[in-house]
């Protein structure tokens, strides 16, 4: 339906529908669009439909109706035509959606133009934060942009907020563009950039398309370079993908053409503002109190554990929580691709991988760091994720006195996790027979914790299993706790119960003999309401 967009006086960019083929404007309460200014006549003008066209007619007003500074009696209205009645500016559009779309495109053109001029005037390609300092550089850019905005004041549509324009241009020129506000939004947990106009976010466990966007592909590349530059990483055609982290610890993956076909891509997993605790996980109903007590017992008594789950299931968060149970006094070594672990203990040494330099040298992998960690007298080794040959070194560490070590792996169940570990061990290139690999895994790993992400965005520990005896060459897995899904609520929330299976892990008897108290009630199966 055709509309008028009204600005001025009591109106702030409001939409008025032209229904019935006629709309009368004036100061009278009988007018279809009431304009309260004394500069407006009682019945000042009207928009009327004749055939397929819409006409603007002045109704003999005292002060006149104007288009392009010219006074009119009647004139056909083209799409986007603007006219003035007293202090009011009115825009004709075939629909509100069309008008908003055109306004958005106009704003994008303005932002892109201002962004280009600012970079040219400041010569930002040659100026670095190190040379000038971030505060000084931003202050200089702000003053330069003020001058630009003043020069182009007449070009800027009145409905655009100058401070919002300024912030958008400065963020694009000096920061990470539209990512700046998303990174500050505490409700956003992940950011996925698929292209200039496709920025998806995860909020409350659900993916949604953000309303923000980049000015273009070049601005996405600029944001990537600003992320990887300060930490000594590089990204270019010869090295088109990179893992990095932001100053707050958030994990970043970027991939550019030719590997990314349509646009540079960015994925950011935000680092929480504070360290997650077991109480938080219980509050989110990610596990039961019995499961939490059992996991705490396993860590305190130095059981080797693998956290299994899919991408985005919360493996690293759970690893962080479980590692916080390691008693003070133990020397802990953490090994990660991008440092995310944040442990509360005092004696923690953190290691991080390094990619090859431009000459293809200087790379240090997870496996290199696990091997070196064994020379650093660790009590506990915590590896962010095993996904290759480092699994062999991790298994050997678990088998040679480094009990209580923790790591994660990608798998959909405890049984799948075992097969995945076997595959990763064989990726080490040692040409070990499968039976030997299984014997080593069986003697090294005590507990597998499975965590899953559900359709409603919630994350839950769905299984805690112990490695049982070998049977006909296969490692048996016995589940002690599980999550049983019972349905989905009307609101789309997953319903279910955490349950003990009644199986008591074999090491509990050893703990009791050693005088370590174990609350045996946590292993007793209970009904869903108990």
Coordinates of C-alpha atoms in Angstrom, one line a residue:
X1 CA 0.0 0.0 0.0
X2 CA 1.3 3.5 -0.9
X3 CA 2.5 5.5 2.2
X4 CA 3.8 8.9 3.2
X5 CA 6.9 9.1 5.5
X6 CA 6.5 12.2 7.7
X7 CA 9.3 14.2 9.3
X8 CA 9.2 17.4 11.4
X9 CA 7.1 18.9 14.2
X10 CA 5.5 16.1 16.3
X11 CA 6.5 13.4 13.7
X12 CA 9.8 11.4 13.7
X13 CA 10.0 9.3 10.6
X14 CA 6.4 8.0 10.9
X15 CA 4.6 6.1 8.2
X16 CA 1.0 7.0 7.2
X17 CA -0.9 4.7 4.8
X18 CA -2.8 6.2 1.9
X19 CA -5.9 4.1 2.1
X20 CA -9.0 4.5 -0.1
X21 CA -7.1 6.4 -2.8
X22 CA -7.2 9.8 -0.9
X23 CA -5.4 11.4 2.1
X24 CA -6.1 14.9 3.2
X25 CA -3.5 16.8 5.2
X26 CA -4.1 19.8 7.4
X27 CA -4.5 21.3 10.9
X28 CA -8.1 20.3 11.2
X29 CA -9.0 17.3 13.4
X30 CA -11.0 16.1 10.4
X31 CA -7.9 15.7 8.3
X32 CA -6.5 12.2 7.6
X33 CA -3.0 13.4 8.5
X34 CA -3.2 16.1 11.2
X35 CA -0.3 18.6 11.0
X36 CA -0.5 20.9 14.1
X37 CA 1.7 23.7 13.1
X38 CA 0.2 27.2 12.7
X39 CA 2.0 27.4 9.3
X40 CA -0.4 24.7 8.0
X41 CA -3.9 25.5 6.8
X42 CA -7.0 23.8 8.1
X43 CA -7.2 21.7 4.9
X44 CA -3.8 22.3 3.3
X45 CA -3.3 19.6 0.6
X46 CA -4.2 16.1 -0.4
X47 CA -2.8 13.1 -2.1
X48 CA -5.3 11.5 -4.5
X49 CA -5.2 8.5 -6.8
X50 CA -6.2 8.9 -10.4
X51 CA -6.0 5.6 -12.3
X52 CA -2.5 4.1 -11.5
X53 CA -1.0 7.5 -10.6
X54 CA -1.0 9.5 -7.3
X55 CA -1.2 13.3 -7.4
X56 CA -0.4 15.9 -4.9
X57 CA -2.8 18.8 -4.8
X58 CA -2.7 22.1 -2.9
X59 CA -6.2 22.9 -1.5
X60 CA -5.8 26.7 -1.6
X61 CA -3.5 26.8 1.4
X62 CA -2.2 30.1 2.8
X63 CA 1.5 29.2 2.8
X64 CA 1.7 26.8 -0.1
X65 CA 2.9 23.3 -0.8
X66 CA 6.4 22.8 -2.2
X67 CA 8.4 20.3 -4.2
X68 CA 12.1 21.0 -4.9
X69 CA 11.7 24.5 -3.5
X70 CA 8.9 25.2 -6.0
X71 CA 5.4 26.0 -5.1
X72 CA 2.8 23.7 -6.8
X73 CA -0.9 23.6 -7.3
X74 CA -0.9 19.9 -8.4
X75 CA 1.7 17.5 -9.5
X76 CA 2.1 13.8 -10.1
X77 CA 4.1 12.0 -7.3
X78 CA 6.9 9.8 -8.5
X79 CA 8.4 7.1 -6.3
X80 CA 10.5 8.7 -3.6
X81 CA 9.2 12.2 -4.3
X82 CA 9.5 14.6 -1.4
X83 CA 7.3 17.6 -0.7
X84 CA 7.2 20.2 2.1
X85 CA 4.2 21.6 4.0
X86 CA 5.2 24.2 6.6
X87 CA 7.8 22.6 8.9
X88 CA 7.0 19.1 7.7
X89 CA 8.9 17.0 5.1
X90 CA 6.9 14.2 3.5
X91 CA 8.2 11.4 1.3
X92 CA 5.9 9.4 -1.1
X93 CA 6.7 5.6 -1.4
X94 CA 4.9 2.7 -2.9
X95 CA 5.4 0.8 0.4
X96 CA 7.1 1.2 3.7
X97 CA 9.4 -1.8 3.0
X98 CA 10.6 -0.2 -0.2
X99 CA 11.3 3.1 1.5
X100 CA 13.2 1.5 4.3
X101 CA 15.3 -0.5 1.8
X102 CA 16.2 2.6 -0.2
X103 CA 17.1 4.5 3.0
X104 CA 19.3 1.6 4.1
X105 CA 21.1 1.6 0.7
X106 CA 21.5 5.3 0.9
X107 CA 23.1 5.1 4.4
X108 CA 25.4 2.4 3.2
X109 CA 26.6 4.6 0.4
X110 CA 27.2 7.5 2.8
X111 CA 29.1 5.3 5.3
X112 CA 31.3 3.8 2.5
X113 CA 32.1 7.3 1.2
X114 CA 32.9 8.7 4.6
X115 CA 35.0 5.6 5.4
X116 CA 37.1 6.0 2.2
X117 CA 37.6 9.7 2.7
X118 CA 38.7 9.3 6.3
X119 CA 41.2 6.6 5.4
X120 CA 42.6 8.8 2.6
X121 CA 42.9 11.9 4.8
X122 CA 44.5 10.1 7.7
X123 CA 46.6 7.8 5.5
X124 CA 45.6 5.0 7.8
X125 CA 47.3 2.4 5.6
X126 CA 50.7 3.8 6.8
X127 CA 49.7 4.8 10.4
X128 CA 49.7 2.1 13.0
X129 CA 48.5 2.1 16.6
X130 CA 52.0 1.4 17.7
X131 CA 53.3 4.6 16.1
X132 CA 50.6 6.9 17.5
X133 CA 48.8 5.0 20.3
X134 CA 45.2 3.9 20.1
X135 CA 43.7 6.8 22.0
X136 CA 45.6 9.4 20.0
X137 CA 44.8 7.8 16.7
X138 CA 41.1 7.6 17.6
X139 CA 41.1 11.2 18.7
X140 CA 42.7 12.3 15.5
X141 CA 40.3 10.3 13.4
X142 CA 37.3 11.6 15.4
X143 CA 38.4 15.3 14.7
X144 CA 39.0 14.5 11.0
X145 CA 35.6 12.9 10.7
X146 CA 33.9 15.9 12.4
X147 CA 35.3 18.1 9.7
X148 CA 34.1 15.7 7.0
X149 CA 30.6 15.6 8.4
X150 CA 30.5 19.3 8.6
X151 CA 31.6 19.7 5.0
X152 CA 28.9 17.2 3.9
X153 CA 26.2 18.4 6.3
X154 CA 23.8 19.3 3.5
X155 CA 24.2 15.8 1.9
X156 CA 23.2 14.0 5.1
X157 CA 19.5 13.1 5.4
X158 CA 18.0 14.7 8.4
X159 CA 16.8 11.4 10.0
X160 CA 20.3 10.1 10.4
X161 CA 21.8 10.5 13.8
X162 CA 25.2 12.1 13.4
X163 CA 26.8 10.3 16.4
X164 CA 25.6 7.0 15.1
X165 CA 27.1 7.7 11.7
X166 CA 30.3 8.8 13.3
X167 CA 30.6 5.7 15.5
X168 CA 29.9 3.4 12.5
X169 CA 32.6 5.0 10.4
X170 CA 35.2 5.0 13.3
X171 CA 34.5 1.4 14.1
X172 CA 35.0 0.5 10.4
X173 CA 38.2 2.5 10.1
X174 CA 39.9 1.8 13.4
X175 CA 38.2 -1.3 14.9
X176 CA 36.3 -4.3 13.8
X177 CA 33.3 -2.5 12.2
X178 CA 29.9 -4.0 13.1
X179 CA 31.6 -6.7 15.2
X180 CA 32.5 -4.1 17.8
X181 CA 28.9 -3.9 19.2
X182 CA 28.3 -7.6 18.9
X183 CA 31.5 -8.3 20.9
X184 CA 30.2 -6.0 23.6
X185 CA 26.8 -7.6 23.7
X186 CA 27.0 -10.1 26.6
X187 CA 23.9 -12.0 25.3
X188 CA 25.8 -12.9 22.1
X189 CA 28.0 -16.1 22.5
X190 CA 29.1 -16.7 18.9
X191 CA 29.5 -14.5 15.8
X192 CA 29.6 -16.0 12.3
X193 CA 30.4 -13.7 9.3
X194 CA 29.3 -15.3 6.0
X195 CA 29.6 -12.1 4.0
X196 CA 29.1 -8.3 4.2
X197 CA 25.4 -8.6 4.7
X198 CA 25.3 -12.0 6.5
X199 CA 26.4 -11.8 10.1
X200 CA 24.8 -14.6 12.1
X201 CA 24.9 -14.6 15.9
X202 CA 24.1 -17.2 18.6
X203 CA 21.9 -15.8 21.4
X204 CA 20.4 -18.0 24.1
X205 CA 21.6 -21.1 22.2
X206 CA 19.7 -20.0 19.0
X207 CA 21.2 -18.8 15.7
X208 CA 19.8 -15.6 14.2
X209 CA 20.6 -13.1 11.5
X210 CA 22.1 -9.9 12.9
X211 CA 20.8 -6.6 11.7
X212 CA 24.3 -5.2 11.4
X213 CA 26.5 -5.7 8.3
X214 CA 29.9 -4.8 6.9
X215 CA 30.3 -2.1 4.2
X216 CA 31.9 -4.7 1.9
X217 CA 34.3 -7.6 1.6
X218 CA 37.3 -5.3 1.9
X219 CA 36.1 -4.2 5.3
X220 CA 35.9 -7.9 6.4
X221 CA 39.5 -8.4 5.3
X222 CA 40.5 -5.3 7.3
X223 CA 38.8 -6.7 10.4
X224 CA 40.6 -10.0 10.0
X225 CA 44.0 -8.3 9.6
X226 CA 43.3 -6.3 12.7
X227 CA 42.6 -9.5 14.6
X228 CA 45.6 -11.5 13.5
X229 CA 48.2 -8.8 13.2
X230 CA 48.8 -8.0 16.9
X231 CA 49.4 -11.7 17.8
X232 CA 51.9 -12.3 15.0
X233 CA 49.7 -14.4 12.8
X234 CA 49.3 -13.8 9.1
X235 CA 46.6 -14.4 6.5
X236 CA 47.0 -14.1 2.8
X237 CA 46.6 -16.1 -0.4
X238 CA 49.4 -18.4 0.4
X239 CA 48.1 -19.0 4.0
X240 CA 44.4 -18.4 3.6
X241 CA 43.1 -19.6 7.0
X242 CA 44.1 -18.8 10.6
X243 CA 43.2 -19.5 14.2
X244 CA 43.6 -16.5 16.5
X245 CA 42.2 -14.9 19.7
X246 CA 41.1 -11.5 20.7
X247 CA 42.5 -9.6 23.7
X248 CA 39.6 -10.8 25.9
X249 CA 40.4 -14.5 25.0
X250 CA 37.6 -15.0 22.5
X251 CA 38.6 -17.6 19.8
X252 CA 38.6 -16.6 16.2
X253 CA 38.8 -18.6 13.0
X254 CA 39.2 -16.8 9.7
X255 CA 39.3 -18.1 6.1
X256 CA 39.7 -16.1 3.0
X257 CA 39.6 -16.7 -0.8
X258 CA 40.6 -18.8 -2.7
X259 CA 39.4 -21.3 0.0
X260 CA 36.3 -19.2 0.8
X261 CA 34.5 -18.9 -2.5
X262 CA 32.1 -15.9 -2.0
X263 CA 33.6 -13.8 0.8
X264 CA 36.1 -13.8 3.7
X265 CA 34.6 -15.7 6.6
X266 CA 35.0 -15.1 10.3
X267 CA 33.8 -17.2 13.2
X268 CA 34.2 -15.9 16.8
X269 CA 33.5 -17.9 19.9
X270 CA 33.3 -15.3 22.6
X271 CA 35.1 -15.8 25.9
X272 CA 32.9 -15.5 28.9
X273 CA 33.3 -12.4 31.1
X274 CA 33.9 -14.6 34.2
X275 CA 35.1 -18.1 34.8
X276 CA 32.2 -20.6 34.6
X277 CA 31.7 -22.8 37.7
X278 CA 30.0 -26.1 38.5
X279 CA 27.2 -24.1 40.1
X280 CA 26.6 -22.3 36.8
X281 CA 26.3 -25.6 35.0
X282 CA 23.9 -26.9 37.6
X283 CA 21.9 -23.6 37.3
X284 CA 21.7 -24.2 33.6
X285 CA 20.6 -27.8 34.2
X286 CA 23.5 -29.0 32.2
X287 CA 23.9 -31.9 34.7
X288 CA 22.5 -33.2 38.0
X289 CA 24.1 -32.6 41.4
X290 CA 25.0 -36.4 41.6
X291 CA 26.9 -36.1 38.2
X292 CA 28.7 -33.0 39.4
X293 CA 29.8 -34.7 42.6
X294 CA 31.0 -37.7 40.7
X295 CA 33.0 -35.6 38.2
X296 CA 34.6 -33.7 41.1
X297 CA 35.5 -37.0 42.8
X298 CA 37.1 -38.2 39.5
X299 CA 39.3 -35.1 39.1
X300 CA 40.3 -34.9 42.8
X301 CA 41.4 -38.6 42.7
X302 CA 43.4 -38.1 39.5
X303 CA 41.3 -40.1 37.0
X304 CA 42.2 -39.6 33.4
X305 CA 39.2 -38.1 31.6
X306 CA 38.2 -37.4 28.0
X307 CA 35.3 -34.9 27.3
X308 CA 33.5 -35.9 24.1
X309 CA 31.1 -33.9 22.1
X310 CA 30.3 -32.2 18.8
X311 CA 31.2 -28.7 17.6
X312 CA 29.7 -26.0 19.9
X313 CA 28.5 -28.6 22.4
X314 CA 30.4 -26.9 25.3
X315 CA 33.5 -29.2 25.6
X316 CA 35.9 -26.4 26.4
X317 CA 33.6 -24.9 29.0
X318 CA 33.2 -28.2 30.7
X319 CA 36.9 -28.8 30.5
X320 CA 37.6 -25.5 32.2
X321 CA 35.1 -26.3 35.0
X322 CA 36.5 -29.8 35.6
X323 CA 40.1 -28.6 35.6
X324 CA 39.2 -26.1 38.3
X325 CA 38.7 -29.1 40.7
X326 CA 42.4 -30.0 40.4
X327 CA 43.8 -29.5 44.0
X328 CA 46.1 -26.6 44.7
X329 CA 49.8 -27.6 44.8
X330 CA 49.7 -29.6 41.6
X331 CA 51.8 -28.3 38.7
X332 CA 49.3 -28.0 35.8
X333 CA 50.3 -27.6 32.1
X334 CA 47.7 -26.4 29.6
X335 CA 48.2 -26.9 25.9
X336 CA 45.9 -25.3 23.3
X337 CA 45.7 -24.1 19.8
X338 CA 44.1 -20.8 20.9
X339 CA 44.3 -20.2 24.7
X340 CA 40.8 -20.4 26.2
X341 CA 41.4 -22.2 29.5
X342 CA 41.3 -20.0 32.5
X343 CA 42.1 -21.9 35.7
X344 CA 42.0 -20.6 39.2
X345 CA 45.0 -22.5 40.6
X346 CA 48.3 -20.7 41.2
X347 CA 50.7 -23.2 39.6
X348 CA 49.6 -23.2 36.0
X349 CA 51.9 -23.1 33.0
X350 CA 50.1 -22.3 29.7
X351 CA 51.4 -23.3 26.2
X352 CA 50.0 -22.4 22.9
X353 CA 50.7 -23.7 19.4
X354 CA 52.3 -21.5 16.7
X355 CA 51.8 -21.7 12.9
X356 CA 54.6 -21.7 10.4
X357 CA 56.0 -18.4 9.3
X358 CA 56.0 -17.0 5.8
X359 CA 58.9 -19.3 4.9
X360 CA 57.0 -22.3 6.2
X361 CA 59.2 -22.7 9.3
X362 CA 58.8 -22.3 13.0
X363 CA 55.6 -24.3 13.4
X364 CA 54.9 -25.8 16.8
X365 CA 51.9 -28.2 16.9
X366 CA 49.9 -29.6 19.8
X367 CA 51.9 -32.8 19.5
X368 CA 55.2 -30.9 19.8
X369 CA 54.0 -29.2 22.9
X370 CA 52.7 -32.4 24.5
X371 CA 56.1 -34.0 24.0
X372 CA 57.8 -31.0 25.5
X373 CA 55.4 -30.9 28.4
X374 CA 56.7 -34.3 29.6
X375 CA 60.1 -32.6 30.2
X376 CA 58.5 -29.9 32.3
X377 CA 57.7 -32.0 35.4
X378 CA 53.9 -31.7 35.1
X379 CA 51.5 -33.3 37.7
X380 CA 48.5 -32.8 35.4
X381 CA 48.4 -32.1 31.7
X382 CA 45.3 -30.5 30.2
X383 CA 45.1 -30.5 26.4
X384 CA 42.4 -28.3 24.9
X385 CA 41.6 -30.8 22.1
X386 CA 43.1 -33.9 20.7
X387 CA 42.4 -34.3 17.0
X388 CA 45.5 -36.0 15.6
X389 CA 48.7 -37.8 16.4
X390 CA 49.1 -36.0 19.7
X391 CA 46.6 -38.5 21.0
X392 CA 49.4 -41.1 21.2
X393 CA 51.6 -38.8 23.2
X394 CA 48.6 -37.9 25.5
X395 CA 47.9 -41.6 26.0
X396 CA 51.5 -42.3 26.8
X397 CA 51.6 -39.4 29.3
X398 CA 48.5 -40.8 31.0
X399 CA 50.2 -44.2 31.2
X400 CA 53.5 -42.9 32.6
X401 CA 52.6 -41.2 35.8
X402 CA 50.6 -38.2 34.7
X403 CA 47.3 -39.3 36.2
X404 CA 44.5 -36.9 36.3
X405 CA 45.1 -35.5 32.8
X406 CA 42.2 -34.1 30.9
X407 CA 41.5 -33.5 27.2
X408 CA 38.6 -33.2 24.7
X409 CA 37.7 -35.0 21.5
X410 CA 35.1 -34.7 18.8
X411 CA 32.6 -37.6 19.0
X412 CA 28.9 -38.3 19.4
X413 CA 29.0 -41.0 22.1
X414 CA 31.5 -42.6 24.5
X415 CA 31.9 -45.6 22.2
X416 CA 32.4 -43.3 19.2
X417 CA 35.0 -41.4 21.3
X418 CA 37.0 -44.6 21.9
X419 CA 37.1 -45.3 18.2
X420 CA 38.1 -41.7 17.5
X421 CA 41.0 -41.9 20.0
X422 CA 42.1 -45.2 18.3
X423 CA 42.1 -43.5 14.9
X424 CA 44.0 -40.5 16.2
X425 CA 46.6 -42.7 17.8
X426 CA 47.2 -44.5 14.6
X427 CA 47.6 -41.1 12.8
X428 CA 50.8 -40.7 14.8
X429 CA 52.5 -42.8 12.2
X430 CA 54.0 -45.4 14.6
X431 CA 52.4 -48.3 12.7
X432 CA 51.1 -49.9 15.9
X433 CA 48.7 -52.9 15.7
X434 CA 45.1 -52.2 16.6
X435 CA 45.3 -54.5 19.6
X436 CA 48.3 -52.6 21.0
X437 CA 46.5 -49.3 20.5
X438 CA 43.4 -50.5 22.3
X439 CA 45.5 -51.9 25.2
X440 CA 47.1 -48.5 25.6
X441 CA 43.9 -46.6 25.5
X442 CA 42.2 -49.0 27.9
X443 CA 45.0 -48.7 30.5
X444 CA 45.2 -44.9 30.1
X445 CA 41.6 -43.5 30.0
X446 CA 39.4 -43.9 33.0
X447 CA 36.3 -41.8 32.3
X448 CA 34.6 -40.4 29.2
X449 CA 32.1 -37.6 29.7
X450 CA 29.7 -36.9 26.8
X451 CA 28.2 -33.5 26.3
X452 CA 25.6 -32.6 23.7
X453 CA 23.9 -29.6 22.3
X454 CA 20.1 -30.0 21.8
X455 CA 17.7 -28.4 19.3
X456 CA 16.6 -25.7 21.7
X457 CA 20.2 -24.6 22.2
X458 CA 20.7 -26.1 25.6
X459 CA 23.9 -28.1 26.4
X460 CA 23.8 -31.1 28.7
X461 CA 26.0 -33.8 29.9
X462 CA 24.3 -36.8 28.3
X463 CA 26.5 -39.6 29.6
X464 CA 29.3 -40.4 32.0
X465 CA 30.9 -43.7 31.3
X466 CA 33.8 -45.8 32.6
X467 CA 36.0 -48.0 30.5
X468 CA 35.3 -51.6 31.5
X469 CA 37.0 -54.8 30.7
X470 CA 38.3 -55.9 27.3
X471 CA 36.0 -58.5 25.7
X472 CA 37.0 -60.2 22.5
X473 CA 39.4 -57.4 21.7
X474 CA 36.9 -54.6 22.2
X475 CA 36.9 -52.1 25.1
X476 CA 33.6 -52.3 26.9
X477 CA 32.0 -49.1 28.1
X478 CA 29.7 -49.0 31.1
X479 CA 27.5 -46.0 31.6
X480 CA 27.0 -44.7 35.2
X481 CA 25.0 -41.6 34.5
X482 CA 22.9 -40.6 31.5
X483 CA 20.3 -38.1 30.3
X484 CA 17.1 -39.5 29.0
X485 CA 15.1 -37.2 26.7
X486 CA 11.3 -37.5 27.2
X487 CA 9.9 -35.0 24.7
X488 CA 9.7 -31.3 23.7
X489 CA 7.5 -28.7 25.4
X490 CA 5.1 -26.4 23.6
X491 CA 7.7 -23.7 23.7
X492 CA 10.2 -26.0 21.9
X493 CA 12.3 -26.7 25.1
X494 CA 13.8 -30.2 25.3
X495 CA 12.4 -32.2 28.3
X496 CA 14.2 -35.0 30.0
X497 CA 15.8 -36.4 33.2
X498 CA 19.3 -37.1 34.5
X499 CA 19.5 -40.6 35.9
X500 CA 22.0 -42.9 37.6
X501 CA 22.2 -46.4 36.0
X502 CA 23.0 -48.2 39.2
X503 CA 26.5 -49.2 38.0
X504 CA 29.3 -48.4 40.5
X505 CA 32.7 -47.7 39.0
X506 CA 35.4 -50.2 39.8
X507 CA 37.7 -47.6 41.3
X508 CA 35.3 -46.7 44.1
X509 CA 36.3 -49.7 46.2
X510 CA 40.0 -48.6 45.9
X511 CA 39.0 -45.2 47.1
X512 CA 37.2 -46.5 50.1
X513 CA 40.1 -48.8 51.0
X514 CA 42.3 -45.7 50.9
X515 CA 40.1 -43.9 53.3
X516 CA 38.6 -41.5 50.8
X517 CA 34.9 -40.9 51.5
X518 CA 32.5 -41.6 48.7
X519 CA 28.8 -40.7 48.8
X520 CA 27.4 -44.0 47.5
X521 CA 23.9 -42.5 47.2
X522 CA 24.8 -40.7 44.0
X523 CA 24.9 -44.1 42.2
X524 CA 21.4 -45.1 43.3
X525 CA 18.8 -44.9 40.5
X526 CA 16.0 -42.5 41.4
X527 CA 12.7 -41.6 39.8
X528 CA 12.4 -38.3 37.8
X529 CA 10.9 -36.4 40.7
X530 CA 13.2 -37.6 43.4

